[in-house]
Short mmCIF file of C-alpha atoms in Angstrom, two decimals:
data_model
loop_
_atom_site.label_atom_id
_atom_site.label_comp_id
_atom_site.label_asym_id
_atom_site.label_seq_id
_atom_site.Cartn_x
_atom_site.Cartn_y
_atom_site.Cartn_z
CA MET K 86 -9.90 27.10 -18.26
CA THR K 87 -9.32 24.36 -20.42
CA LEU K 88 -8.55 25.46 -23.95
CA THR K 89 -10.50 23.42 -26.90
CA GLY K 90 -9.08 24.95 -30.29
CA ASN K 91 -12.63 25.70 -31.67
CA HIS K 92 -13.77 28.35 -33.66
CA LEU K 93 -16.23 30.32 -31.35
CA ILE K 94 -19.26 31.71 -33.39
CA ALA K 95 -21.93 33.29 -31.59
CA GLY K 96 -21.17 31.51 -28.28
CA HIS K 97 -21.06 27.98 -30.16
CA ASP K 98 -18.21 26.03 -30.16
CA ILE K 99 -17.36 24.63 -33.67
CA GLU K 100 -14.65 22.23 -34.09
CA PRO K 101 -12.06 22.26 -36.64
CA GLU K 102 -12.05 20.26 -39.50
CA SER K 103 -8.68 20.66 -41.17
CA HIS K 104 -5.16 22.35 -41.43
CA LEU K 105 -4.37 21.98 -37.82
CA PHE K 106 -1.81 24.19 -36.30
CA ARG K 107 -0.45 24.99 -32.89
CA ALA K 108 1.11 27.80 -31.08
CA SER K 109 4.59 27.42 -30.25
CA ASN K 110 6.94 29.15 -27.75
CA PRO K 111 9.15 31.45 -29.25
CA ALA K 112 11.96 31.22 -26.55
CA THR K 113 11.90 27.26 -26.96
CA GLY K 114 10.28 26.23 -30.02
CA ALA K 115 7.85 23.81 -28.26
CA GLU K 116 4.36 23.40 -29.61
CA MET K 117 1.34 23.99 -27.31
CA GLU K 118 -1.91 22.39 -26.99
CA PRO K 119 -4.54 22.33 -28.04
CA ALA K 120 -4.34 22.37 -32.00
CA TYR K 121 -6.43 25.02 -34.00
CA GLY K 122 -7.98 24.75 -37.50
CA GLU K 123 -8.14 26.75 -40.52
CA ALA K 124 -11.69 28.60 -41.06
CA ASP K 125 -13.19 28.82 -44.12
CA ALA K 126 -15.80 30.69 -46.30
CA LYS K 127 -18.69 28.91 -44.68
CA LEU K 128 -17.38 29.62 -41.23
CA ALA K 129 -16.85 33.17 -42.04
CA ASP K 130 -20.54 33.35 -43.64
CA ALA K 131 -21.87 31.81 -40.35
CA ALA K 132 -20.20 34.24 -37.83
CA LEU K 133 -21.32 37.29 -40.05
CA LYS K 134 -24.91 36.38 -40.30
CA GLU K 135 -25.26 35.85 -36.66
CA ALA K 136 -23.56 39.28 -36.06
CA ASP K 137 -25.91 40.97 -38.82
CA ALA K 138 -28.89 39.04 -36.96
CA ALA K 139 -27.99 40.51 -33.40
CA PHE K 140 -26.94 44.16 -34.66
CA ASP K 141 -30.50 45.50 -34.12
CA ASP K 142 -30.38 44.06 -30.58
CA LEU K 143 -27.24 45.53 -29.82
CA ARG K 144 -27.73 48.74 -31.54
CA MET K 145 -31.16 49.31 -29.73
CA ALA K 146 -29.66 48.41 -26.41
CA THR K 147 -29.49 51.32 -24.02
CA ALA K 148 -26.14 53.04 -23.46
CA GLY K 149 -26.33 51.91 -19.99
CA THR K 150 -26.70 48.19 -20.94
CA ARG K 151 -23.68 48.38 -23.34
CA ALA K 152 -21.68 50.14 -20.72
CA ALA K 153 -22.52 47.46 -18.18
CA PHE K 154 -21.45 44.95 -20.75
CA LEU K 155 -18.01 46.67 -21.11
CA GLU K 156 -17.54 46.92 -17.36
CA SER K 157 -18.49 43.34 -16.92
CA LEU K 158 -15.98 42.31 -19.67
CA ALA K 159 -13.23 44.29 -17.59
CA ASP K 160 -14.00 42.14 -14.70
CA GLU K 161 -14.18 38.81 -16.72
CA ILE K 162 -10.44 39.85 -18.04
CA LEU K 163 -9.34 40.30 -14.54
CA ALA K 164 -10.87 36.91 -13.45
CA LEU K 165 -9.05 35.04 -16.00
CA GLY K 166 -6.12 35.60 -13.38
CA ASP K 167 -2.62 34.47 -14.05
CA ALA K 168 -3.69 31.61 -16.20
CA LEU K 169 -4.24 34.57 -18.95
CA LEU K 170 -0.82 36.00 -18.32
CA ASP K 171 0.81 32.52 -18.50
CA ARG K 172 -0.50 31.43 -21.62
CA ALA K 173 0.09 34.77 -23.32
CA HIS K 174 3.83 34.70 -21.95
CA ALA K 175 4.15 31.17 -23.34
CA GLU K 176 2.82 32.16 -26.88
CA THR K 177 4.36 35.32 -27.28
CA GLY K 178 7.64 35.52 -25.31
CA LEU K 179 6.52 38.92 -23.76
CA PRO K 180 7.79 39.62 -20.19
CA MET K 181 5.10 38.93 -17.43
CA ALA K 182 5.54 42.53 -16.42
CA ARG K 183 4.90 44.00 -19.84
CA LEU K 184 1.78 41.72 -20.07
CA THR K 185 0.62 42.54 -16.64
CA GLY K 186 0.57 46.06 -17.72
CA GLU K 187 -0.95 45.56 -20.81
CA ARG K 188 -4.00 43.73 -19.31
CA GLY K 189 -4.26 46.77 -17.14
CA ARG K 190 -4.65 48.94 -20.20
CA THR K 191 -7.15 46.63 -21.62
CA ILE K 192 -9.46 46.66 -18.64
CA PHE K 193 -8.95 50.47 -18.75
CA GLN K 194 -9.92 50.99 -22.20
CA CYS K 195 -13.19 48.79 -21.35
CA LYS K 196 -13.93 51.17 -18.51
CA THR K 197 -13.26 54.17 -20.66
CA PHE K 198 -15.69 53.47 -23.44
CA ALA K 199 -18.08 52.38 -20.81
CA ALA K 200 -18.08 56.03 -19.56
CA LEU K 201 -17.89 57.64 -22.85
CA ILE K 202 -21.21 56.06 -23.84
CA ARG K 203 -23.15 56.44 -20.63
CA ASP K 204 -22.30 59.87 -21.12
CA GLY K 205 -23.53 60.23 -24.63
CA SER K 206 -21.57 63.30 -25.93
CA TRP K 207 -19.52 61.47 -27.99
CA ALA K 208 -22.62 60.92 -30.36
CA ASP K 209 -22.57 64.60 -31.64
CA ALA K 210 -26.23 65.28 -31.19
CA ARG K 211 -27.27 68.09 -33.40
CA ILE K 212 -30.59 69.67 -33.28
CA ASP K 213 -32.12 72.64 -35.05
CA THR K 214 -35.86 73.05 -34.16
CA ALA K 215 -38.65 73.95 -36.61
CA ILE K 216 -39.32 77.60 -37.28
CA PRO K 217 -42.79 77.11 -39.23
CA ASP K 218 -43.74 80.79 -39.61
CA ARG K 219 -40.17 81.63 -40.97
CA GLN K 220 -40.46 83.67 -44.12
CA PRO K 221 -40.00 83.35 -47.21
CA LEU K 222 -40.11 79.50 -46.22
CA PRO K 223 -40.65 77.51 -42.89
CA LYS K 224 -37.83 75.83 -41.35
CA PRO K 225 -38.49 72.17 -40.91
CA ASP K 226 -37.26 70.05 -37.81
CA VAL K 227 -33.97 68.58 -38.35
CA ARG K 228 -31.92 66.53 -36.36
CA ARG K 229 -28.46 64.51 -36.64
CA VAL K 230 -26.80 61.84 -34.37
CA MET K 231 -24.05 59.16 -34.98
CA GLN K 232 -25.38 55.63 -35.34
CA PRO K 233 -23.55 52.28 -35.74
CA LEU K 234 -22.48 51.05 -38.90
CA GLY K 235 -23.19 47.12 -38.66
CA PRO K 236 -20.99 44.28 -38.31
CA VAL K 237 -17.29 45.01 -37.97
CA VAL K 238 -14.26 42.62 -38.71
CA VAL K 239 -11.19 43.02 -36.58
CA PHE K 240 -7.74 41.77 -37.27
CA GLY K 241 -5.54 41.75 -33.83
CA ALA K 242 -2.12 42.57 -33.66
CA SER K 243 0.90 39.95 -32.95
CA ASN K 244 2.50 42.68 -30.57
CA PHE K 245 -0.19 43.39 -28.34
CA PRO K 246 -2.11 40.49 -27.64
CA PHE K 247 -4.60 41.96 -25.30
CA ALA K 248 -4.73 45.68 -25.77
CA ILE K 249 -4.85 45.47 -29.83
CA GLY K 250 -6.02 41.88 -29.84
CA VAL K 251 -9.40 40.05 -29.52
CA VAL K 252 -10.38 42.42 -26.60
CA GLY K 253 -8.47 45.54 -28.01
CA THR K 254 -9.59 49.01 -29.09
CA ASP K 255 -11.08 48.02 -32.41
CA THR K 256 -13.38 45.58 -30.60
CA VAL K 257 -14.21 47.37 -27.71
CA CYS K 258 -15.20 50.49 -29.20
CA ALA K 259 -16.99 48.88 -31.99
CA LEU K 260 -19.06 46.98 -29.52
CA ALA K 261 -19.40 50.35 -27.49
CA ALA K 262 -20.83 51.98 -30.71
CA GLY K 263 -23.44 49.09 -31.12
CA CYS K 264 -21.51 47.33 -33.69
CA PRO K 265 -21.16 43.36 -33.64
CA VAL K 266 -17.83 42.03 -34.06
CA VAL K 267 -16.07 38.98 -35.91
CA VAL K 268 -12.56 38.55 -34.77
CA LYS K 269 -9.99 37.30 -37.09
CA GLY K 270 -7.91 35.20 -34.28
CA HIS K 271 -4.21 35.67 -34.36
CA PRO K 272 -2.18 32.46 -35.21
CA ALA K 273 0.70 33.23 -33.13
CA HIS K 274 -1.47 33.31 -29.79
CA PRO K 275 -4.57 31.23 -30.51
CA GLY K 276 -4.87 30.29 -26.88
CA THR K 277 -4.84 33.41 -25.79
CA CYS K 278 -7.47 34.85 -28.26
CA GLU K 279 -9.69 31.78 -26.89
CA MET K 280 -9.37 32.73 -23.14
CA LEU K 281 -10.27 36.48 -24.06
CA ALA K 282 -13.09 35.35 -26.28
CA ARG K 283 -14.73 33.20 -23.47
CA ALA K 284 -14.54 36.13 -21.34
CA VAL K 285 -16.56 38.13 -23.81
CA TYR K 286 -19.02 35.46 -23.83
CA ALA K 287 -19.64 35.59 -20.03
CA ALA K 288 -20.15 39.34 -20.07
CA LEU K 289 -22.55 39.03 -22.92
CA GLU K 290 -24.58 36.66 -20.85
CA LYS K 291 -24.40 38.55 -17.59
CA THR K 292 -25.89 41.71 -19.52
CA GLY K 293 -28.61 39.81 -21.52
CA LEU K 294 -27.00 40.79 -25.01
CA PRO K 295 -27.02 38.16 -27.76
CA LYS K 296 -23.94 36.06 -28.19
CA GLY K 297 -24.07 36.73 -31.94
CA CYS K 298 -22.74 40.13 -31.15
CA PHE K 299 -19.28 38.44 -31.03
CA SER K 300 -17.27 35.76 -32.89
CA VAL K 301 -13.74 34.48 -33.20
CA VAL K 302 -12.38 32.57 -36.24
CA ASN K 303 -9.11 31.07 -36.66
CA GLY K 304 -6.53 30.44 -39.25
CA ARG K 305 -2.85 30.88 -40.61
CA GLY K 306 -3.43 31.73 -44.18
CA ASN K 307 -4.80 34.64 -45.97
CA ALA K 308 -7.95 33.14 -47.53
CA ILE K 309 -9.98 33.62 -44.17
CA GLY K 310 -9.35 37.37 -43.98
CA VAL K 311 -10.32 37.94 -47.50
CA GLU K 312 -13.57 35.92 -46.88
CA LEU K 313 -14.29 38.03 -44.04
CA VAL K 314 -13.68 41.47 -45.67
CA LYS K 315 -15.68 40.77 -48.92
CA HIS K 316 -18.56 39.34 -47.10
CA PRO K 317 -21.50 41.50 -47.95
CA VAL K 318 -22.94 41.72 -44.25
CA THR K 319 -19.41 43.48 -43.25
CA ARG K 320 -19.53 47.03 -42.57
CA ALA K 321 -16.12 47.76 -41.45
CA VAL K 322 -12.71 46.34 -41.07
CA GLY K 323 -9.95 47.39 -38.25
CA PHE K 324 -6.70 46.33 -38.96
CA THR K 325 -3.20 46.48 -37.28
CA GLY K 326 -0.30 44.69 -38.97
CA SER K 327 2.10 44.78 -41.95
CA LEU K 328 1.93 47.12 -44.89
CA LYS K 329 1.58 44.02 -47.19
CA GLY K 330 -1.07 42.33 -45.68
CA GLY K 331 -3.25 45.60 -44.71
CA ARG K 332 -2.92 46.65 -48.34
CA ALA K 333 -3.94 43.40 -49.83
CA LEU K 334 -7.03 43.61 -47.41
CA PHE K 335 -7.49 47.12 -48.16
CA ASP K 336 -7.75 46.54 -51.85
CA VAL K 337 -10.11 43.72 -51.16
CA ALA K 338 -12.46 46.37 -49.12
CA CYS K 339 -12.35 48.52 -52.06
CA ALA K 340 -13.05 46.22 -55.00
CA ARG K 341 -16.19 44.99 -53.53
CA PRO K 342 -19.56 45.76 -55.07
CA GLU K 343 -20.19 48.18 -52.24
CA PRO K 344 -16.91 49.21 -50.79
CA ILE K 345 -16.63 49.38 -47.06
CA PRO K 346 -14.41 51.57 -45.01
CA PHE K 347 -11.13 49.60 -44.03
CA TYR K 348 -9.12 51.26 -41.22
CA GLY K 349 -5.61 49.83 -41.34
CA GLU K 350 -2.75 51.09 -39.27
CA MET K 351 0.34 49.61 -40.74
CA GLY K 352 3.38 50.97 -39.07
CA SER K 353 6.05 53.50 -40.12
CA VAL K 354 9.60 54.54 -39.46
CA ASN K 355 8.83 57.21 -37.21
CA PRO K 356 11.76 59.60 -37.72
CA VAL K 357 13.55 61.59 -35.01
CA PHE K 358 14.85 65.03 -35.55
CA LEU K 359 17.82 66.06 -33.34
CA LEU K 360 18.15 69.64 -33.17
CA PRO K 361 21.42 71.53 -32.27
CA GLY K 362 20.51 73.00 -28.69
CA ALA K 363 19.16 70.00 -27.48
CA LEU K 364 22.29 67.69 -28.66
CA LYS K 365 24.58 70.13 -27.21
CA GLU K 366 22.62 70.35 -24.01
CA ARG K 367 21.87 66.79 -23.24
CA GLY K 368 23.01 64.64 -25.86
CA GLN K 369 23.87 61.47 -23.43
CA ALA K 370 20.39 61.48 -21.93
CA ILE K 371 18.86 61.65 -25.47
CA ALA K 372 21.05 58.94 -26.62
CA GLU K 373 20.04 56.63 -23.66
CA GLY K 374 16.41 57.36 -24.16
CA TYR K 375 16.72 56.67 -27.69
CA ILE K 376 17.93 53.40 -27.08
CA GLN K 377 15.40 52.54 -24.62
CA SER K 378 12.66 53.52 -27.06
CA VAL K 379 14.46 51.50 -30.00
CA THR K 380 14.59 48.30 -27.81
CA LEU K 381 11.18 48.86 -26.09
CA GLY K 382 9.47 45.41 -26.44
CA VAL K 383 12.43 43.99 -28.72
CA GLY K 384 11.55 46.87 -30.97
CA GLN K 385 8.26 45.15 -31.96
CA PHE K 386 6.30 48.39 -31.77
CA CYS K 387 5.02 50.42 -34.75
CA THR K 388 6.26 53.56 -33.17
CA ASN K 389 9.89 52.34 -32.55
CA PRO K 390 12.08 55.26 -33.81
CA ALA K 391 13.92 53.52 -36.98
CA VAL K 392 15.53 56.66 -38.52
CA VAL K 393 17.48 59.50 -36.83
CA LEU K 394 18.72 62.81 -38.12
CA GLY K 395 21.02 65.39 -36.89
CA LEU K 396 23.69 67.88 -38.23
CA ASN K 397 27.07 66.32 -38.64
CA ASN K 398 29.06 68.08 -36.05
CA PRO K 399 30.95 66.97 -32.63
CA ASP K 400 27.78 66.86 -30.64
CA LEU K 401 26.13 64.40 -32.95
CA GLN K 402 29.19 62.24 -32.86
CA ASN K 403 29.01 62.35 -29.04
CA PHE K 404 25.38 60.90 -29.41
CA LEU K 405 26.35 58.24 -31.49
CA GLN K 406 29.19 57.04 -28.98
CA HIS K 407 26.63 57.19 -26.24
CA ALA K 408 24.02 55.46 -28.33
CA ALA K 409 26.83 52.69 -29.19
CA THR K 410 27.43 52.11 -25.65
CA SER K 411 23.81 51.83 -24.62
CA ALA K 412 23.14 49.53 -27.39
CA ALA K 413 26.12 47.20 -26.37
CA ALA K 414 24.46 46.85 -22.84
CA VAL K 415 21.15 45.81 -24.19
CA ALA K 416 20.68 41.94 -24.04
CA PRO K 417 19.26 40.12 -26.92
CA GLN K 418 15.63 38.82 -26.28
CA PRO K 419 13.08 36.64 -27.68
CA MET K 420 10.80 37.99 -30.63
CA LEU K 421 7.15 37.17 -30.76
CA HIS K 422 7.92 34.45 -33.33
CA ARG K 423 9.93 32.74 -35.63
CA GLY K 424 8.69 34.63 -38.82
CA ILE K 425 9.25 37.94 -37.16
CA CYS K 426 12.83 37.07 -36.11
CA ASP K 427 13.87 35.56 -39.34
CA ALA K 428 12.50 38.73 -41.17
CA TYR K 429 14.31 41.00 -38.56
CA ASN K 430 17.73 39.51 -39.23
CA ALA K 431 17.12 39.23 -43.01
CA GLY K 432 16.31 43.19 -43.01
CA THR K 433 19.59 43.93 -41.19
CA ALA K 434 21.60 41.63 -43.19
CA VAL K 435 20.56 43.51 -46.11
CA TRP K 436 21.46 46.70 -44.77
CA LYS K 437 24.88 45.37 -43.53
CA THR K 438 25.74 45.27 -47.52
CA ILE K 439 24.96 48.63 -48.42
CA LYS K 440 28.06 50.72 -48.94
CA GLY K 441 28.17 53.78 -47.04
CA LEU K 442 25.86 52.40 -44.18
CA GLU K 443 28.12 51.87 -40.92
CA SER K 444 27.25 49.29 -37.88
CA VAL K 445 27.95 51.56 -35.09
CA GLY K 446 26.53 49.71 -32.00
CA GLU K 447 25.32 46.27 -31.20
CA SER K 448 24.20 44.04 -28.22
CA ALA K 449 27.47 42.81 -26.94
CA ALA K 450 26.18 39.51 -26.05
CA PRO K 451 25.41 37.24 -29.03
CA ALA K 452 21.42 36.47 -29.79
CA ASN K 453 20.36 32.78 -29.54
CA SER K 454 18.92 32.29 -32.82
CA ASP K 455 17.10 29.06 -31.45
CA ALA K 456 15.43 30.88 -29.04
CA THR K 457 14.11 33.55 -31.56
CA GLN K 458 16.42 36.33 -29.92
CA ALA K 459 17.07 39.66 -31.49
CA ALA K 460 20.10 41.95 -30.97
CA CYS K 461 19.98 45.64 -30.90
CA ARG K 462 21.61 47.05 -33.98
CA ILE K 463 22.53 50.74 -34.57
CA PHE K 464 23.89 52.02 -37.81
CA SER K 465 25.02 55.39 -39.25
CA THR K 466 24.95 57.04 -42.74
CA THR K 467 24.80 60.16 -44.64
CA LEU K 468 21.79 61.51 -46.00
CA ASP K 469 22.65 60.77 -49.51
CA VAL K 470 23.16 57.14 -48.78
CA LEU K 471 19.87 56.93 -47.05
CA GLU K 472 17.94 58.74 -49.97
CA ALA K 473 19.79 56.50 -52.45
CA ASN K 474 18.58 53.33 -50.76
CA GLU K 475 14.69 52.80 -50.40
CA GLU K 476 15.21 49.73 -48.20
CA LEU K 477 16.65 51.96 -45.72
CA GLN K 478 13.48 53.99 -45.54
CA ARG K 479 11.09 51.24 -45.06
CA GLU K 480 10.37 49.54 -41.31
CA VAL K 481 12.37 46.59 -40.42
CA PHE K 482 10.33 45.49 -37.44
CA GLY K 483 12.51 44.95 -34.41
CA PRO K 484 15.22 46.89 -32.29
CA CYS K 485 17.17 48.42 -35.04
CA SER K 486 17.84 52.24 -36.24
CA ILE K 487 19.95 54.47 -38.17
CA VAL K 488 21.36 57.72 -37.07
CA THR K 489 21.61 60.17 -40.22
CA ARG K 490 24.18 62.81 -40.55
CA CYS K 491 22.78 66.11 -42.18
CA GLU K 492 25.02 68.87 -43.52
CA SER K 493 22.35 71.67 -43.05
CA LEU K 494 18.80 72.50 -41.94
CA GLU K 495 17.79 72.30 -45.61
CA GLU K 496 19.11 68.75 -45.91
CA MET K 497 16.63 68.16 -42.91
CA LEU K 498 13.77 69.99 -44.42
CA ARG K 499 14.56 68.07 -47.76
CA PHE K 500 14.05 64.51 -45.97
CA ALA K 501 11.16 65.66 -44.00
CA GLY K 502 9.30 66.97 -47.37
CA SER K 503 10.12 63.45 -49.15
CA LEU K 504 8.71 61.27 -46.38
CA GLU K 505 6.09 58.90 -46.89
CA GLY K 506 3.28 59.19 -44.08
CA GLN K 507 4.24 58.41 -40.73
CA LEU K 508 2.36 57.54 -37.53
CA THR K 509 4.87 59.48 -35.59
CA ALA K 510 7.62 62.43 -36.24
CA THR K 511 9.83 63.49 -33.09
CA ILE K 512 12.05 66.58 -32.55
CA HIS K 513 14.46 67.03 -29.81
CA GLY K 514 15.23 70.77 -29.50
CA THR K 515 15.10 74.03 -27.00
CA ALA K 516 12.65 76.61 -27.48
CA GLU K 517 15.21 78.49 -29.43
CA ASP K 518 15.66 75.57 -31.76
CA LEU K 519 12.00 75.68 -32.47
CA LYS K 520 12.31 79.21 -33.69
CA ASP K 521 15.02 78.48 -35.83
CA TYR K 522 13.58 75.38 -37.27
CA ALA K 523 10.00 76.33 -37.47
CA PRO K 524 9.95 75.30 -41.19
CA LEU K 525 10.63 71.49 -39.83
CA VAL K 526 7.49 71.36 -37.62
CA ARG K 527 5.62 72.77 -40.51
CA ALA K 528 6.76 69.93 -42.94
CA LEU K 529 6.03 67.20 -40.22
CA GLU K 530 2.44 68.55 -39.83
CA ARG K 531 1.76 67.30 -43.39
CA LYS K 532 3.49 64.05 -42.89
CA ALA K 533 2.68 62.49 -39.30
CA GLY K 534 -0.33 61.93 -36.95
CA ARG K 535 1.32 62.56 -34.04
CA ILE K 536 4.25 64.97 -33.35
CA ILE K 537 6.53 64.62 -30.17
CA PHE K 538 8.96 67.36 -28.38
CA ASN K 539 11.52 66.24 -26.51
CA GLY K 540 10.06 62.56 -26.00
CA PHE K 541 10.03 59.22 -27.69
CA PRO K 542 7.23 57.83 -29.95
CA THR K 543 7.06 54.53 -28.16
CA GLY K 544 4.35 54.67 -25.21
CA ILE K 545 0.92 55.63 -26.43
CA GLU K 546 -1.41 57.13 -23.81
CA PRO K 547 -4.90 55.79 -24.94
CA CYS K 548 -7.00 59.24 -23.97
CA ALA K 549 -9.55 61.34 -25.78
CA SER K 550 -6.80 63.40 -27.50
CA MET K 551 -4.57 60.71 -28.63
CA HIS K 552 -4.27 60.10 -32.60
CA HIS K 553 -2.69 56.95 -33.64
CA GLY K 554 -2.77 57.03 -37.48
CA GLY K 555 -1.43 59.24 -40.02
CA PRO K 556 -1.33 59.72 -43.84
CA SER K 557 -0.84 56.68 -46.32
CA PRO K 558 1.02 54.30 -45.99
CA ALA K 559 1.18 54.50 -42.31
CA ALA K 560 -2.53 54.09 -42.26
CA THR K 561 -5.45 53.86 -44.77
CA HIS K 562 -7.24 56.96 -43.67
CA SER K 563 -5.40 59.87 -41.81
CA PHE K 564 -8.54 61.31 -40.23
CA PHE K 565 -9.07 58.42 -37.66
CA THR K 566 -7.09 57.03 -34.81
CA SER K 567 -6.97 53.12 -33.81
CA ILE K 568 -6.29 54.14 -30.23
CA GLY K 569 -7.92 56.47 -27.89
CA THR K 570 -11.76 57.25 -27.35
CA ALA K 571 -11.89 58.98 -30.56
CA SER K 572 -11.43 55.41 -32.38
CA ILE K 573 -14.97 55.03 -31.85
CA TYR K 574 -15.71 57.32 -34.73
CA ARG K 575 -14.45 54.52 -37.29
CA PHE K 576 -17.80 52.54 -36.73
CA VAL K 577 -20.37 55.08 -36.76
CA ARG K 578 -21.93 57.45 -39.25
CA PRO K 579 -24.22 60.56 -39.08
CA VAL K 580 -28.12 60.01 -39.69
CA CYS K 581 -30.35 62.92 -39.92
CA TYR K 582 -34.08 62.97 -39.05
CA GLN K 583 -36.32 65.52 -40.65
CA GLY K 584 -39.91 66.15 -39.32
CA PHE K 585 -40.15 63.13 -37.14
CA PRO K 586 -42.36 63.14 -33.91
CA ASP K 587 -40.36 63.57 -30.72
CA GLU K 588 -41.13 59.98 -29.35
CA ALA K 589 -40.10 58.37 -32.67
CA LEU K 590 -36.49 60.18 -32.45
CA PRO K 591 -33.28 58.19 -31.06
CA GLY K 592 -33.01 59.34 -27.19
CA LEU K 593 -30.25 61.65 -27.69
CA LEU K 594 -32.39 63.66 -30.14
CA GLN K 595 -35.31 63.80 -28.27
CA ASN K 596 -36.43 67.16 -26.66
CA GLN K 597 -35.87 65.91 -23.06
CA ASN K 598 -31.93 65.41 -22.18
CA PRO K 599 -32.29 63.02 -18.97
CA GLY K 600 -28.33 62.10 -19.20
CA SER K 601 -27.45 65.60 -19.62
CA ALA K 602 -25.21 64.89 -22.68
CA PHE K 603 -23.84 67.85 -24.36
CA ARG K 604 -25.45 68.66 -27.63
CA LEU K 605 -25.90 71.20 -30.25
CA VAL K 606 -29.20 72.81 -30.12
CA ASN K 607 -29.94 75.63 -32.47
CA SER K 608 -26.39 76.13 -32.74
CA GLU K 609 -25.65 76.48 -28.89
CA LEU K 610 -23.40 73.82 -27.09
CA THR K 611 -25.75 72.69 -24.05
CA GLN K 612 -27.02 70.15 -21.82
CA ALA K 613 -30.20 71.70 -21.37
CA ASP K 614 -33.40 70.21 -22.85
CA ALA K 615 -34.21 71.09 -26.57
CA GLY K 616 -38.00 71.80 -25.72
#
């Protein structure tokens, strides 16, 4: 595939006019062709008007047609072959093995949502049939089902160019629900974005769906993102990225004359609590797993464990020693781009100036700053120092973490109670620990979207039960997930139909149920017909 550097609007190539930029290889600094351009309000308007024009065709298409499109998209992504992996590797520095696995996850997501919408049960169809002779008043026929919102704007993540990018969960579940999508391409990997976008158009063409269902506009600055969010046609936004960027766009979404839902996933420090029984039984194994989690993806996951708390005793000291040894063995690796690397080094440099924060472990090999490499850095402190310095409680994106010494369960509970909203919280313990520290679990239930026991938060299973979100500021709405099949509920809303003739109802609300979807009929969950 020959890359063009064009904006892709409803299947049309739009050549950029100004403000050209190129992707650069984070390991070498070498710029790559082609050049890409900065989209403006005119292009945002064109893309969203095309999406609005395609909305009725997409939402009225059968579930089978939309499912066939997603299955075709999975095939088209795979058909890009090694060229896709090579370009993504050059633009992000991510290892080929990691990118191969992420491509597999992306294909899996396409097929999973295809199966979900074929079944139909996800749409939560509810049917209450009429009782015309009920006394003292007749009961009307009332039926409800989830319907798509309309055009969705998606901002992909820098750290998952496939699975949370142009064809990531946000895009796939929105299209599955029947919502056209306009993607703001990520400026760090625009070539990868273009390749994936052309795979979407190939799949749309094969299944006869309008190409207005999908567009990609490029840009490095903030202006195009603001234009996309505030456009009157936009009905919802999916965002994965920094707290600063997400909060700014969230405020734009809320300030519109007609506010829209903004589903932002913005990261957290993902605290880990080490309970006494677990540290005594397997402290070394936990320390090794901890360093693996901290450094996974060069620490560029929103779920890397940035803060660890344990009781100040010899077992915690042994844990620290093993963690330091493991950290020293971690070779520095390239980060996604220069900006992230510079922010990581600046953030940990500030940490090193804080009195009472001790550096206890670091990659033995020096990091090559010219190749945007990051070294693993592990620190230790006491709870009073952690609480007194707000900068230690904010995410520094990269392979660093702070082990905090607590003097009692009460100190752990105090910290848990003071936490901002988190994507995850982790507990390492025994069955007896869970009994003794039950109040800690209760406290974390109020703070985190996902609580892990005897594991680590990195490595998210994209399944029906997954919840990747949490209270603010980890996410902008704690009810919704950005990973797993439940993510589709961000882009639909319930519509109730009263008194409609059967043939005029949406298919899932009609009396016949040829697809055998589960529906709530007169308060009974059933796959049977309603009439």
